[in-house]
Amino acid sequence: MTFEFDHLFILTDIGASEANRLSSFGLVEGSSRIHRGQGTTNRCFFFHNAMLELLWIHDPEEAQSEPIHQTRLWERSTNRNNGACPFGICLRPAKGSEDTVAFSSWAYRPPYLPETMSIAVGTNSDVLTEPMLFQIPFGKRPDRYSADKSQPLNHGVGFREITRVELVSPAANNPSPELQAVLETNQLKLRIGTEYFVELGFDGEVQGQQVDFRPGLPLIISW
């Protein structure tokens, strides 16, 4: 496996109050982060192999500055109830494949990263009907984080690993080459639907259970 699923972000209103529903459901919230210079803040839930991130823009000026505006995070956020896809899909290279990027990309260097480091952002970043695609060279499974960066991984509902990520999209019938390349990594599935949402499957979904967090959050969890 050359690539692994690292995390999903969902754009939300300021404060991501929807995270409270995930906590009530039985997920344990991890640490949040302000992305210095990018104008975004998050609330996160970590699992053994990947992470779910609720992301919002707290500083419109930063989000529209150089080089941040090239990500189209601002447009994606402000139009997420008007046809824009509210998701970002992040991959990480598997061990031994660190020099490979899954899709054609440009180098994004946000202020919160060291100058020598960049994030590979898909060249379809202007296509707001698709998720923002990006790959981080420094990504790791959360269960392999160093002690000083460790996150809570034991959830009341017992989830351990994300084993399915499926995007439902009105624009699914005509994926860009970049999105098609991600589909070919087998880390993401795509199907047509009347509205955007993501299904996250946990631990092989052997229990046959499902919870729908819509309309507040475009997310269905299956286990």
PDB file of N, CA and C in Angstrom, residues 48 158-165 200-208 221-223:
ATOM      1  N   HIS A  48      -6.951   5.062  15.969  1.00  0.00           N
ATOM      2  CA  HIS A  48      -5.626   4.447  15.910  1.00  0.00           C
ATOM      3  C   HIS A  48      -4.910   4.726  14.592  1.00  0.00           C
ATOM      4  N   GLY A 158     -15.961   2.391  21.583  1.00  0.00           N
ATOM      5  CA  GLY A 158     -15.051   1.289  21.296  1.00  0.00           C
ATOM      6  C   GLY A 158     -14.379   1.316  19.934  1.00  0.00           C
ATOM      7  N   PHE A 159     -14.547   2.390  19.169  1.00  0.00           N
ATOM      8  CA  PHE A 159     -13.945   2.437  17.833  1.00  0.00           C
ATOM      9  C   PHE A 159     -12.419   2.446  17.927  1.00  0.00           C
ATOM     10  N   ARG A 160     -11.801   1.734  16.970  1.00  0.00           N
ATOM     11  CA  ARG A 160     -10.338   1.729  16.899  1.00  0.00           C
ATOM     12  C   ARG A 160      -9.825   2.326  15.583  1.00  0.00           C
ATOM     13  N   GLU A 161     -10.287   1.792  14.455  1.00  0.00           N
ATOM     14  CA  GLU A 161      -9.738   2.229  13.169  1.00  0.00           C
ATOM     15  C   GLU A 161     -10.830   2.603  12.173  1.00  0.00           C
ATOM     16  N   ILE A 162     -10.561   3.635  11.382  1.00  0.00           N
ATOM     17  CA  ILE A 162     -11.416   3.969  10.240  1.00  0.00           C
ATOM     18  C   ILE A 162     -11.076   3.004   9.113  1.00  0.00           C
ATOM     19  N   THR A 163     -12.055   2.243   8.664  1.00  0.00           N
ATOM     20  CA  THR A 163     -11.805   1.236   7.626  1.00  0.00           C
ATOM     21  C   THR A 163     -12.550   1.516   6.327  1.00  0.00           C
ATOM     22  N   ARG A 164     -13.363   2.558   6.302  1.00  0.00           N
ATOM     23  CA  ARG A 164     -14.016   2.974   5.049  1.00  0.00           C
ATOM     24  C   ARG A 164     -14.254   4.472   5.084  1.00  0.00           C
ATOM     25  N   VAL A 165     -13.907   5.127   3.971  1.00  0.00           N
ATOM     26  CA  VAL A 165     -14.202   6.549   3.780  1.00  0.00           C
ATOM     27  C   VAL A 165     -14.920   6.653   2.448  1.00  0.00           C
ATOM     28  N   LEU A 200     -18.195   7.341   7.259  1.00  0.00           N
ATOM     29  CA  LEU A 200     -17.004   6.751   7.854  1.00  0.00           C
ATOM     30  C   LEU A 200     -17.373   5.400   8.441  1.00  0.00           C
ATOM     31  N   GLY A 201     -16.687   4.363   7.999  1.00  0.00           N
ATOM     32  CA  GLY A 201     -16.885   3.030   8.546  1.00  0.00           C
ATOM     33  C   GLY A 201     -15.758   2.691   9.508  1.00  0.00           C
ATOM     34  N   PHE A 202     -16.100   2.059  10.611  1.00  0.00           N
ATOM     35  CA  PHE A 202     -15.108   1.710  11.624  1.00  0.00           C
ATOM     36  C   PHE A 202     -15.018   0.201  11.808  1.00  0.00           C
ATOM     37  N   ASP A 203     -13.794  -0.279  11.907  1.00  0.00           N
ATOM     38  CA  ASP A 203     -13.505  -1.653  12.337  1.00  0.00           C
ATOM     39  C   ASP A 203     -14.252  -2.697  11.517  1.00  0.00           C
ATOM     40  N   GLY A 204     -14.344  -2.457  10.203  1.00  0.00           N
ATOM     41  CA  GLY A 204     -14.974  -3.423   9.312  1.00  0.00           C
ATOM     42  C   GLY A 204     -16.487  -3.437   9.358  1.00  0.00           C
ATOM     43  N   GLU A 205     -17.088  -2.585  10.194  1.00  0.00           N
ATOM     44  CA  GLU A 205     -18.552  -2.433  10.264  1.00  0.00           C
ATOM     45  C   GLU A 205     -19.267  -3.757  10.550  1.00  0.00           C
ATOM     46  N   VAL A 206     -18.652  -4.589  11.381  1.00  0.00           N
ATOM     47  CA  VAL A 206     -19.177  -5.936  11.619  1.00  0.00           C
ATOM     48  C   VAL A 206     -20.438  -5.933  12.480  1.00  0.00           C
ATOM     49  N   GLN A 207     -20.703  -4.843  13.210  1.00  0.00           N
ATOM     50  CA  GLN A 207     -21.888  -4.811  14.073  1.00  0.00           C
ATOM     51  C   GLN A 207     -23.148  -4.369  13.340  1.00  0.00           C
ATOM     52  N   GLY A 208     -22.983  -3.823  12.137  1.00  0.00           N
ATOM     53  CA  GLY A 208     -24.142  -3.421  11.343  1.00  0.00           C
ATOM     54  C   GLY A 208     -24.915  -2.249  11.917  1.00  0.00           C
ATOM     55  N   ILE A 221     -21.819   7.681  10.438  1.00  0.00           N
ATOM     56  CA  ILE A 221     -20.830   6.760  10.995  1.00  0.00           C
ATOM     57  C   ILE A 221     -21.437   5.366  11.048  1.00  0.00           C
ATOM     58  N   SER A 222     -20.707   4.389  10.541  1.00  0.00           N
ATOM     59  CA  SER A 222     -21.151   2.991  10.531  1.00  0.00           C
ATOM     60  C   SER A 222     -20.107   2.136  11.238  1.00  0.00           C
ATOM     61  N   TRP A 223     -20.593   1.124  11.979  1.00  0.00           N
ATOM     62  CA  TRP A 223     -19.661   0.239  12.670  1.00  0.00           C
ATOM     63  C   TRP A 223     -20.259  -1.148  12.861  1.00  0.00           C
TER      64      TRP A 223
END
